[in-house]
Amino acid sequence: MPRNIDNFHRKIDYLRISITDWCNLRCIYCRPQGKWKKLPHEEILSYEEIIEISKVATNLGITKIRITGGEPLLRRNIIYLCKELSQLKGLKSLTVTTNGVLLKHFASELYRAGVHRLNVSLDTLDPDKYRRITGKNMFHKVWDGIEEALMVGFYPVKINVVAIRGINDDEIGELARLTFRYPLHVRFIELMPFLNHGSDSVDRFISTDEILSRLREVSDIKPVSSSNVNGPATHFRFRGALGKVGLISPISHHFCPTCNRLRLTADGKLRACLFSDAEIDIKTPLRSGASHKELEKVFHQAILNKPEKHSLKAMSGTDIPPHRPMVAIGG
Ligand code: SAM
């Protein structure tokens, strides 16, 4: 039996690596306001440690790695890490998720380092609203970064939009219409209840079914098949558009039966489910000199720990969100 198959016959071939828990934005749904404390430097995995764990991972059948955070472009020397990871035997895809604030500066170096796909988070096209959502006046920097990424040759560039009722739901059509002008994949993601906002999360939640009905009002839209069968998004295209629209429904139609992911947190914990706080520490054995074989066992155990499905049934408002906020897990 291959060692990347979990107890529910899912093939785990995708690792998301958070390289920092720090971010230069303060998105209202992602990072606790006020008292968020950055991890001490010594708690964070070094690049050599990340590369070592990634070698173990690719040996066990991981073929896709996404670098995330916090904001990954804030970590010094990220280009070095990308170059090293992109050369790992068995790795087919290396991607980065970023808020795009520093993307204009990094796009071409990232591309040359072997990263050819990017996800950029952008919830609005209105600079004032951007500031209200993220706490920073950075809309134009992000947009310049997206244009630079397209120019450098990234494909696809995916735009992640967290849909929030009363905040950006009036822009669903306009954001989706970007796909007429640019070869972007604009993906709407259901708001996940990470920050214990209680009934506010419920009121703000918009299901992807509702988003789809709003998209149908924009123009003629048809489902398109996806090349990545394991991806959580369902894809659509407006007639005549250059890009696609994706819908990601972690809450209303959860994709647990096809979930192929593991996460490595910046402080060296393997987390098998975004919504479960069960984690396995791989940093301690690594720092105590565990052999490659021993680390493989730890990794394999994390795969076997993957729950069948997450416990957040729906946005009931009484579900207990995960202990770590998204900024510290790695989205
Ligand atoms: N800083 C990078 C960025 O902004 O893309 C990477 C980290 S961020 C945690 C990764 C993704 O998680 C972003 O697309 C963000 O919108 C998403 N995210 C964070 N909190 C979320 C929530 N409560 N519900 C849905 N998506 C969320």
mmCIF file of C-alpha atoms and ligand atoms in Angstrom:
data_model
loop_
_atom_site.group_PDB
_atom_site.id
_atom_site.type_symbol
_atom_site.label_atom_id
_atom_site.label_comp_id
_atom_site.label_asym_id
_atom_site.label_seq_id
_atom_site.Cartn_x
_atom_site.Cartn_y
_atom_site.Cartn_z
ATOM 1 C CA MET A 1 0.000 0.000 0.000
ATOM 2 C CA PRO A 2 1.506 3.399 -0.968
ATOM 3 C CA ARG A 3 2.395 5.380 2.150
ATOM 4 C CA ASN A 4 0.459 8.483 1.117
ATOM 5 C CA ILE A 5 -2.965 6.836 1.275
ATOM 6 C CA ASP A 6 -4.988 7.672 4.384
ATOM 7 C CA ASN A 7 -7.497 5.567 6.302
ATOM 8 C CA PHE A 8 -10.301 6.699 3.979
ATOM 9 C CA HIS A 9 -8.508 5.749 0.729
ATOM 10 C CA ARG A 10 -7.621 9.340 -0.143
ATOM 11 C CA LYS A 11 -4.269 9.922 -1.815
ATOM 12 C CA ILE A 12 -2.454 12.705 0.042
ATOM 13 C CA ASP A 13 -0.204 14.374 -2.512
ATOM 14 C CA TYR A 14 -0.445 18.071 -1.627
ATOM 15 C CA LEU A 15 1.490 19.860 1.119
ATOM 16 C CA ARG A 16 0.868 23.470 2.112
ATOM 17 C CA ILE A 17 3.838 24.954 3.887
ATOM 18 C CA SER A 18 3.435 28.066 5.979
ATOM 19 C CA ILE A 19 6.812 29.800 6.196
ATOM 20 C CA THR A 20 5.792 32.607 8.555
ATOM 21 C CA ASP A 21 2.877 33.461 10.829
ATOM 22 C CA TRP A 22 3.443 37.171 10.234
ATOM 23 C CA CYS A 23 1.451 39.290 7.814
ATOM 24 C CA ASN A 24 1.564 42.896 6.657
ATOM 25 C CA LEU A 25 -2.253 43.025 6.449
ATOM 26 C CA ARG A 26 -4.895 42.619 9.141
ATOM 27 C CA CYS A 27 -7.822 41.120 7.259
ATOM 28 C CA ILE A 28 -10.961 41.194 9.373
ATOM 29 C CA TYR A 29 -11.685 37.478 8.856
ATOM 30 C CA CYS A 30 -8.142 36.137 9.175
ATOM 31 C CA ARG A 31 -6.056 37.713 11.884
ATOM 32 C CA PRO A 32 -7.185 38.471 15.439
ATOM 33 C CA GLN A 33 -7.259 42.205 16.024
ATOM 34 C CA GLY A 34 -4.943 43.694 18.628
ATOM 35 C CA LYS A 35 -3.117 41.159 20.661
ATOM 36 C CA TRP A 36 -1.712 38.795 18.030
ATOM 37 C CA LYS A 37 1.852 37.801 18.990
ATOM 38 C CA LYS A 38 4.350 36.707 16.398
ATOM 39 C CA LEU A 39 6.103 33.359 16.992
ATOM 40 C CA PRO A 40 9.637 33.720 18.367
ATOM 41 C CA HIS A 41 12.316 33.290 15.687
ATOM 42 C CA GLU A 42 13.674 30.038 17.174
ATOM 43 C CA GLU A 43 10.225 28.408 16.970
ATOM 44 C CA ILE A 44 10.037 28.925 13.207
ATOM 45 C CA LEU A 45 11.395 26.233 10.917
ATOM 46 C CA SER A 46 14.547 27.273 9.092
ATOM 47 C CA TYR A 47 14.668 26.917 5.313
ATOM 48 C CA GLU A 48 17.020 23.927 5.669
ATOM 49 C CA GLU A 49 14.461 22.264 7.968
ATOM 50 C CA ILE A 50 11.626 22.996 5.537
ATOM 51 C CA ILE A 51 13.671 21.525 2.684
ATOM 52 C CA GLU A 52 14.454 18.408 4.755
ATOM 53 C CA ILE A 53 10.773 17.858 5.591
ATOM 54 C CA SER A 54 9.838 18.485 1.940
ATOM 55 C CA LYS A 55 12.299 15.776 0.859
ATOM 56 C CA VAL A 56 10.586 13.366 3.245
ATOM 57 C CA ALA A 57 7.227 14.473 1.857
ATOM 58 C CA THR A 58 8.110 14.047 -1.824
ATOM 59 C CA ASN A 59 9.592 10.658 -1.024
ATOM 60 C CA LEU A 60 6.210 9.613 0.371
ATOM 61 C CA GLY A 61 4.304 10.823 -2.697
ATOM 62 C CA ILE A 62 3.704 14.555 -2.250
ATOM 63 C CA THR A 63 3.799 16.031 -5.772
ATOM 64 C CA LYS A 64 2.469 19.522 -5.128
ATOM 65 C CA ILE A 65 3.724 22.111 -2.632
ATOM 66 C CA ARG A 66 2.158 25.489 -1.932
ATOM 67 C CA ILE A 67 4.095 28.098 0.040
ATOM 68 C CA THR A 68 1.870 30.242 2.189
ATOM 69 C CA GLY A 69 1.727 32.045 5.522
ATOM 70 C CA GLY A 70 1.141 34.633 7.114
ATOM 71 C CA GLU A 71 2.506 36.528 4.165
ATOM 72 C CA PRO A 72 5.249 34.406 2.580
ATOM 73 C CA LEU A 73 6.842 37.256 0.622
ATOM 74 C CA LEU A 74 7.758 38.903 3.944
ATOM 75 C CA ARG A 75 10.208 36.154 4.797
ATOM 76 C CA ARG A 76 13.756 36.971 3.811
ATOM 77 C CA ASN A 77 15.340 34.967 0.998
ATOM 78 C CA ILE A 78 12.146 33.275 -0.137
ATOM 79 C CA ILE A 79 13.660 32.980 -3.625
ATOM 80 C CA TYR A 80 16.333 30.640 -2.246
ATOM 81 C CA LEU A 81 13.652 28.388 -0.741
ATOM 82 C CA CYS A 82 11.666 28.325 -3.990
ATOM 83 C CA LYS A 83 14.742 27.406 -6.032
ATOM 84 C CA GLU A 84 15.575 24.529 -3.698
ATOM 85 C CA LEU A 85 12.012 23.196 -3.493
ATOM 86 C CA SER A 86 11.424 23.439 -7.237
ATOM 87 C CA GLN A 87 14.311 21.042 -7.784
ATOM 88 C CA LEU A 88 12.984 18.310 -5.507
ATOM 89 C CA LYS A 89 12.680 14.942 -7.197
ATOM 90 C CA GLY A 90 9.030 14.026 -7.671
ATOM 91 C CA LEU A 91 7.657 17.547 -7.267
ATOM 92 C CA LYS A 92 5.352 18.487 -10.142
ATOM 93 C CA SER A 93 4.012 21.805 -8.964
ATOM 94 C CA LEU A 94 5.281 24.588 -6.706
ATOM 95 C CA THR A 95 2.887 27.442 -6.042
ATOM 96 C CA VAL A 96 2.707 30.485 -3.756
ATOM 97 C CA THR A 97 -0.280 32.143 -2.088
ATOM 98 C CA THR A 98 0.286 35.832 -1.400
ATOM 99 C CA ASN A 99 -1.641 38.974 -0.577
ATOM 100 C CA GLY A 100 0.219 40.559 -3.500
ATOM 101 C CA VAL A 101 1.457 43.645 -1.652
ATOM 102 C CA LEU A 102 5.110 42.831 -2.474
ATOM 103 C CA LEU A 103 4.394 40.903 -5.660
ATOM 104 C CA LYS A 104 5.481 43.514 -8.172
ATOM 105 C CA HIS A 105 8.974 43.344 -6.726
ATOM 106 C CA PHE A 106 9.126 39.530 -6.493
ATOM 107 C CA ALA A 107 7.153 38.276 -9.514
ATOM 108 C CA SER A 108 9.952 37.837 -11.987
ATOM 109 C CA GLU A 109 12.407 36.316 -9.474
ATOM 110 C CA LEU A 110 9.742 33.890 -8.249
ATOM 111 C CA TYR A 111 9.052 32.823 -11.805
ATOM 112 C CA ARG A 112 12.730 32.238 -12.493
ATOM 113 C CA ALA A 113 12.979 30.278 -9.234
ATOM 114 C CA GLY A 114 10.492 27.722 -10.586
ATOM 115 C CA VAL A 115 7.157 29.014 -9.273
ATOM 116 C CA HIS A 116 4.814 29.286 -12.256
ATOM 117 C CA ARG A 117 1.414 29.437 -10.558
ATOM 118 C CA LEU A 118 0.243 32.027 -8.077
ATOM 119 C CA ASN A 119 -2.774 32.687 -5.897
ATOM 120 C CA VAL A 120 -3.325 36.312 -4.960
ATOM 121 C CA SER A 121 -5.889 37.300 -2.340
ATOM 122 C CA LEU A 122 -8.010 40.284 -3.299
ATOM 123 C CA ASP A 123 -11.530 40.767 -1.959
ATOM 124 C CA THR A 124 -12.488 44.061 -3.578
ATOM 125 C CA LEU A 125 -11.716 46.408 -6.470
ATOM 126 C CA ASP A 126 -12.486 49.460 -4.356
ATOM 127 C CA PRO A 127 -9.341 50.944 -2.730
ATOM 128 C CA ASP A 128 -11.294 52.363 0.254
ATOM 129 C CA LYS A 129 -13.012 49.084 0.923
ATOM 130 C CA TYR A 130 -9.664 47.320 0.576
ATOM 131 C CA ARG A 131 -8.368 49.462 3.431
ATOM 132 C CA ARG A 132 -11.419 48.657 5.540
ATOM 133 C CA ILE A 133 -10.995 44.895 5.002
ATOM 134 C CA THR A 134 -7.223 44.689 5.351
ATOM 135 C CA GLY A 135 -6.380 47.681 7.547
ATOM 136 C CA LYS A 136 -3.926 48.959 4.908
ATOM 137 C CA ASN A 137 -4.106 51.277 1.941
ATOM 138 C CA MET A 138 -2.447 48.838 -0.473
ATOM 139 C CA PHE A 139 -4.982 48.143 -3.221
ATOM 140 C CA HIS A 140 -2.914 49.713 -6.008
ATOM 141 C CA LYS A 141 0.236 47.827 -4.984
ATOM 142 C CA VAL A 142 -1.663 44.539 -5.160
ATOM 143 C CA TRP A 143 -3.165 45.357 -8.523
ATOM 144 C CA ASP A 144 0.288 46.321 -9.898
ATOM 145 C CA GLY A 145 1.570 43.002 -8.573
ATOM 146 C CA ILE A 146 -1.167 41.069 -10.383
ATOM 147 C CA GLU A 147 -0.404 42.842 -13.655
ATOM 148 C CA GLU A 148 3.295 42.171 -13.232
ATOM 149 C CA ALA A 149 2.623 38.470 -12.551
ATOM 150 C CA LEU A 150 0.575 38.196 -15.744
ATOM 151 C CA MET A 151 3.281 39.979 -17.714
ATOM 152 C CA VAL A 152 6.042 37.749 -16.386
ATOM 153 C CA GLY A 153 4.108 34.682 -17.579
ATOM 154 C CA PHE A 154 2.494 33.144 -14.489
ATOM 155 C CA TYR A 155 -0.357 30.881 -15.476
ATOM 156 C CA PRO A 156 -2.745 30.606 -13.939
ATOM 157 C CA VAL A 157 -2.901 33.640 -11.703
ATOM 158 C CA LYS A 158 -5.785 32.890 -9.363
ATOM 159 C CA ILE A 159 -7.517 35.653 -7.461
ATOM 160 C CA ASN A 160 -8.938 34.475 -4.126
ATOM 161 C CA VAL A 161 -11.987 36.422 -3.002
ATOM 162 C CA VAL A 162 -13.524 35.688 0.396
ATOM 163 C CA ALA A 163 -17.211 36.521 -0.087
ATOM 164 C CA ILE A 164 -18.587 38.507 2.845
ATOM 165 C CA ARG A 165 -22.193 39.649 3.005
ATOM 166 C CA GLY A 166 -22.586 43.361 3.526
ATOM 167 C CA ILE A 167 -18.933 43.959 2.686
ATOM 168 C CA ASN A 168 -18.060 42.780 -0.819
ATOM 169 C CA ASP A 169 -21.125 40.859 -2.034
ATOM 170 C CA ASP A 170 -22.122 43.913 -4.081
ATOM 171 C CA GLU A 171 -18.922 43.366 -6.107
ATOM 172 C CA ILE A 172 -19.360 39.687 -6.990
ATOM 173 C CA GLY A 173 -20.344 40.570 -10.559
ATOM 174 C CA GLU A 174 -17.603 43.130 -11.055
ATOM 175 C CA LEU A 175 -14.893 40.838 -9.684
ATOM 176 C CA ALA A 176 -16.096 37.974 -11.891
ATOM 177 C CA ARG A 177 -16.163 40.284 -14.909
ATOM 178 C CA LEU A 178 -12.375 40.657 -14.607
ATOM 179 C CA THR A 179 -12.239 37.316 -16.443
ATOM 180 C CA PHE A 180 -13.470 39.026 -19.618
ATOM 181 C CA ARG A 181 -10.427 41.314 -19.697
ATOM 182 C CA TYR A 182 -7.712 39.161 -18.110
ATOM 183 C CA PRO A 183 -6.848 35.435 -18.210
ATOM 184 C CA LEU A 184 -7.402 35.311 -14.439
ATOM 185 C CA HIS A 185 -9.145 32.620 -12.426
ATOM 186 C CA VAL A 186 -11.365 34.499 -10.000
ATOM 187 C CA ARG A 187 -12.330 32.173 -7.146
ATOM 188 C CA PHE A 188 -14.989 32.962 -4.576
ATOM 189 C CA ILE A 189 -14.405 31.285 -1.222
ATOM 190 C CA GLU A 190 -17.014 30.843 1.483
ATOM 191 C CA LEU A 191 -16.217 32.672 4.691
ATOM 192 C CA MET A 192 -14.918 30.219 7.277
ATOM 193 C CA PRO A 193 -15.532 30.861 10.970
ATOM 194 C CA PHE A 194 -11.985 31.150 12.308
ATOM 195 C CA LEU A 195 -12.184 34.071 14.638
ATOM 196 C CA ASN A 196 -15.059 33.176 16.907
ATOM 197 C CA HIS A 197 -17.180 36.012 15.570
ATOM 198 C CA GLY A 198 -20.291 33.982 16.488
ATOM 199 C CA SER A 199 -23.479 35.235 14.933
ATOM 200 C CA ASP A 200 -21.583 37.874 12.956
ATOM 201 C CA SER A 201 -19.943 35.045 10.933
ATOM 202 C CA VAL A 202 -23.385 33.600 10.281
ATOM 203 C CA ASP A 203 -24.802 36.917 9.084
ATOM 204 C CA ARG A 204 -21.772 37.555 6.870
ATOM 205 C CA PHE A 205 -21.747 34.086 5.295
ATOM 206 C CA ILE A 206 -22.747 33.693 1.617
ATOM 207 C CA SER A 207 -23.001 30.212 0.131
ATOM 208 C CA THR A 208 -21.487 29.451 -3.256
ATOM 209 C CA ASP A 209 -25.015 28.530 -4.471
ATOM 210 C CA GLU A 210 -26.036 32.121 -3.869
ATOM 211 C CA ILE A 211 -22.851 33.393 -5.515
ATOM 212 C CA LEU A 212 -23.577 31.260 -8.591
ATOM 213 C CA SER A 213 -27.062 32.662 -8.898
ATOM 214 C CA ARG A 214 -25.590 36.176 -8.775
ATOM 215 C CA LEU A 215 -23.086 35.209 -11.487
ATOM 216 C CA ARG A 216 -25.928 33.996 -13.690
ATOM 217 C CA GLU A 217 -27.340 37.518 -13.561
ATOM 218 C CA VAL A 218 -24.051 38.910 -14.946
ATOM 219 C CA SER A 219 -23.891 36.940 -18.181
ATOM 220 C CA ASP A 220 -24.230 33.483 -19.693
ATOM 221 C CA ILE A 221 -22.052 31.171 -17.561
ATOM 222 C CA LYS A 222 -21.303 27.460 -18.048
ATOM 223 C CA PRO A 223 -19.480 24.862 -15.968
ATOM 224 C CA VAL A 224 -16.072 23.848 -17.315
ATOM 225 C CA SER A 225 -14.135 20.744 -16.423
ATOM 226 C CA SER A 226 -11.080 21.165 -14.269
ATOM 227 C CA SER A 227 -7.700 19.598 -15.064
ATOM 228 C CA ASN A 228 -7.031 19.127 -11.357
ATOM 229 C CA VAL A 229 -9.534 16.538 -10.214
ATOM 230 C CA ASN A 230 -8.500 16.959 -6.616
ATOM 231 C CA GLY A 231 -8.900 20.727 -6.490
ATOM 232 C CA PRO A 232 -11.727 21.972 -4.303
ATOM 233 C CA ALA A 233 -13.026 24.584 -6.772
ATOM 234 C CA THR A 234 -15.802 24.003 -9.254
ATOM 235 C CA HIS A 235 -15.114 26.046 -12.368
ATOM 236 C CA PHE A 236 -17.277 28.111 -14.672
ATOM 237 C CA ARG A 237 -16.672 30.377 -17.636
ATOM 238 C CA PHE A 238 -18.665 33.261 -19.039
ATOM 239 C CA ARG A 239 -19.219 32.946 -22.757
ATOM 240 C CA GLY A 240 -16.313 34.745 -24.472
ATOM 241 C CA ALA A 241 -14.258 35.211 -21.288
ATOM 242 C CA LEU A 242 -10.478 34.767 -21.154
ATOM 243 C CA GLY A 243 -10.408 33.467 -17.610
ATOM 244 C CA LYS A 244 -12.496 31.264 -15.349
ATOM 245 C CA VAL A 245 -14.581 31.701 -12.257
ATOM 246 C CA GLY A 246 -14.186 29.217 -9.398
ATOM 247 C CA LEU A 247 -16.398 28.483 -6.419
ATOM 248 C CA ILE A 248 -14.944 27.006 -3.257
ATOM 249 C CA SER A 249 -17.425 25.731 -0.688
ATOM 250 C CA PRO A 250 -15.623 24.506 2.433
ATOM 251 C CA ILE A 251 -18.810 25.014 4.448
ATOM 252 C CA SER A 252 -21.904 24.447 2.314
ATOM 253 C CA HIS A 253 -20.613 21.519 0.209
ATOM 254 C CA HIS A 254 -17.488 20.447 1.987
ATOM 255 C CA PHE A 255 -14.912 18.663 -0.151
ATOM 256 C CA CYS A 256 -13.556 16.345 2.567
ATOM 257 C CA PRO A 257 -14.081 13.130 0.518
ATOM 258 C CA THR A 258 -11.549 14.362 -2.048
ATOM 259 C CA CYS A 259 -9.281 16.340 0.276
ATOM 260 C CA ASN A 260 -5.665 15.532 -0.623
ATOM 261 C CA ARG A 261 -3.893 18.004 1.685
ATOM 262 C CA LEU A 262 -1.608 18.184 4.639
ATOM 263 C CA ARG A 263 -0.356 21.411 6.169
ATOM 264 C CA LEU A 264 2.996 22.188 7.735
ATOM 265 C CA THR A 265 2.746 25.153 10.097
ATOM 266 C CA ALA A 266 5.547 27.694 10.427
ATOM 267 C CA ASP A 267 6.379 26.241 13.866
ATOM 268 C CA GLY A 268 6.772 22.722 12.527
ATOM 269 C CA LYS A 269 3.442 20.988 13.150
ATOM 270 C CA LEU A 270 1.794 18.717 10.587
ATOM 271 C CA ARG A 271 -1.895 19.468 10.480
ATOM 272 C CA ALA A 272 -4.130 17.044 8.612
ATOM 273 C CA CYS A 273 -7.340 19.092 8.550
ATOM 274 C CA LEU A 274 -7.765 22.856 8.396
ATOM 275 C CA PHE A 275 -10.600 22.674 10.923
ATOM 276 C CA SER A 276 -9.075 20.219 13.372
ATOM 277 C CA ASP A 277 -6.542 21.284 15.973
ATOM 278 C CA ALA A 278 -5.003 17.787 16.014
ATOM 279 C CA GLU A 279 -1.387 18.322 14.976
ATOM 280 C CA ILE A 280 1.790 16.241 14.963
ATOM 281 C CA ASP A 281 5.079 17.828 15.897
ATOM 282 C CA ILE A 282 7.764 17.090 13.295
ATOM 283 C CA LYS A 283 10.144 19.868 14.376
ATOM 284 C CA THR A 284 11.162 18.220 17.673
ATOM 285 C CA PRO A 285 12.232 14.900 16.115
ATOM 286 C CA LEU A 286 13.942 16.774 13.279
ATOM 287 C CA ARG A 287 15.901 18.944 15.715
ATOM 288 C CA SER A 288 16.776 15.915 17.833
ATOM 289 C CA GLY A 289 18.521 14.320 14.865
ATOM 290 C CA ALA A 290 15.836 11.855 13.696
ATOM 291 C CA SER A 291 16.792 9.924 10.576
ATOM 292 C CA HIS A 292 15.015 10.349 7.275
ATOM 293 C CA LYS A 293 13.231 7.023 7.910
ATOM 294 C CA GLU A 294 12.029 8.185 11.341
ATOM 295 C CA LEU A 295 10.747 11.446 9.885
ATOM 296 C CA GLU A 296 8.893 9.448 7.225
ATOM 297 C CA LYS A 297 7.125 7.611 10.049
ATOM 298 C CA VAL A 298 6.030 10.918 11.608
ATOM 299 C CA PHE A 299 4.770 12.129 8.252
ATOM 300 C CA HIS A 300 2.968 8.853 7.609
ATOM 301 C CA GLN A 301 1.316 9.096 11.039
ATOM 302 C CA ALA A 302 0.035 12.574 10.135
ATOM 303 C CA ILE A 303 -1.513 11.108 6.976
ATOM 304 C CA LEU A 304 -3.178 8.356 9.005
ATOM 305 C CA ASN A 305 -4.502 10.978 11.448
ATOM 306 C CA LYS A 306 -6.498 12.730 8.755
ATOM 307 C CA PRO A 307 -10.133 12.796 9.864
ATOM 308 C CA GLU A 308 -12.812 11.552 7.489
ATOM 309 C CA LYS A 309 -14.456 14.961 7.462
ATOM 310 C CA HIS A 310 -14.318 18.236 9.298
ATOM 311 C CA SER A 311 -16.600 18.879 12.208
ATOM 312 C CA LEU A 312 -17.944 22.279 11.191
ATOM 313 C CA LYS A 313 -21.310 21.140 9.898
ATOM 314 C CA ALA A 314 -22.521 24.496 8.695
ATOM 315 C CA MET A 315 -22.503 28.041 9.893
ATOM 316 C CA SER A 316 -24.586 27.366 12.956
ATOM 317 C CA GLY A 317 -22.852 30.067 14.958
ATOM 318 C CA THR A 318 -22.325 27.592 17.794
ATOM 319 C CA ASP A 319 -19.614 25.500 16.150
ATOM 320 C CA ILE A 320 -16.254 25.913 17.787
ATOM 321 C CA PRO A 321 -13.750 27.298 15.320
ATOM 322 C CA PRO A 322 -10.171 25.996 15.301
ATOM 323 C CA HIS A 323 -7.889 27.256 18.031
ATOM 324 C CA ARG A 324 -5.328 28.783 15.650
ATOM 325 C CA PRO A 325 -6.463 31.635 13.431
ATOM 326 C CA MET A 326 -5.946 31.211 9.684
ATOM 327 C CA VAL A 327 -2.896 33.490 9.697
ATOM 328 C CA ALA A 328 -1.125 30.964 11.957
ATOM 329 C CA ILE A 329 -2.241 27.826 10.118
ATOM 330 C CA GLY A 330 -1.453 28.810 6.553
ATOM 331 C CA GLY A 331 -4.361 29.196 4.176
HETATM 332 N N1 SAM B 1 -0.999 36.148 3.080
HETATM 333 C C1 SAM B 1 -1.356 35.263 2.032
HETATM 334 C C2 SAM B 1 -2.647 35.722 1.377
HETATM 335 O O1 SAM B 1 -3.184 36.730 1.769
HETATM 336 O O2 SAM B 1 -3.076 35.046 0.436
HETATM 337 C C3 SAM B 1 -1.447 33.791 2.425
HETATM 338 C C4 SAM B 1 -2.122 33.452 3.707
HETATM 339 S S1 SAM B 1 -3.870 33.703 3.774
HETATM 340 C C5 SAM B 1 -4.191 33.025 5.370
HETATM 341 C C6 SAM B 1 -4.451 32.486 2.638
HETATM 342 C C7 SAM B 1 -5.882 32.565 2.237
HETATM 343 O O3 SAM B 1 -6.716 32.284 3.329
HETATM 344 C C8 SAM B 1 -6.312 33.889 1.676
HETATM 345 O O4 SAM B 1 -6.824 33.732 0.374
HETATM 346 C C9 SAM B 1 -7.383 34.327 2.632
HETATM 347 O O5 SAM B 1 -8.352 35.094 1.988
HETATM 348 C C10 SAM B 1 -7.916 33.008 3.140
HETATM 349 N N2 SAM B 1 -8.641 33.121 4.405
HETATM 350 C C11 SAM B 1 -8.188 33.591 5.565
HETATM 351 N N3 SAM B 1 -9.144 33.585 6.514
HETATM 352 C C12 SAM B 1 -10.261 33.086 5.918
HETATM 353 C C13 SAM B 1 -11.590 32.847 6.352
HETATM 354 N N4 SAM B 1 -11.983 33.118 7.606
HETATM 355 N N5 SAM B 1 -12.460 32.327 5.461
HETATM 356 C C14 SAM B 1 -12.095 32.070 4.191
HETATM 357 N N6 SAM B 1 -10.845 32.267 3.722
HETATM 358 C C15 SAM B 1 -9.943 32.786 4.571
#
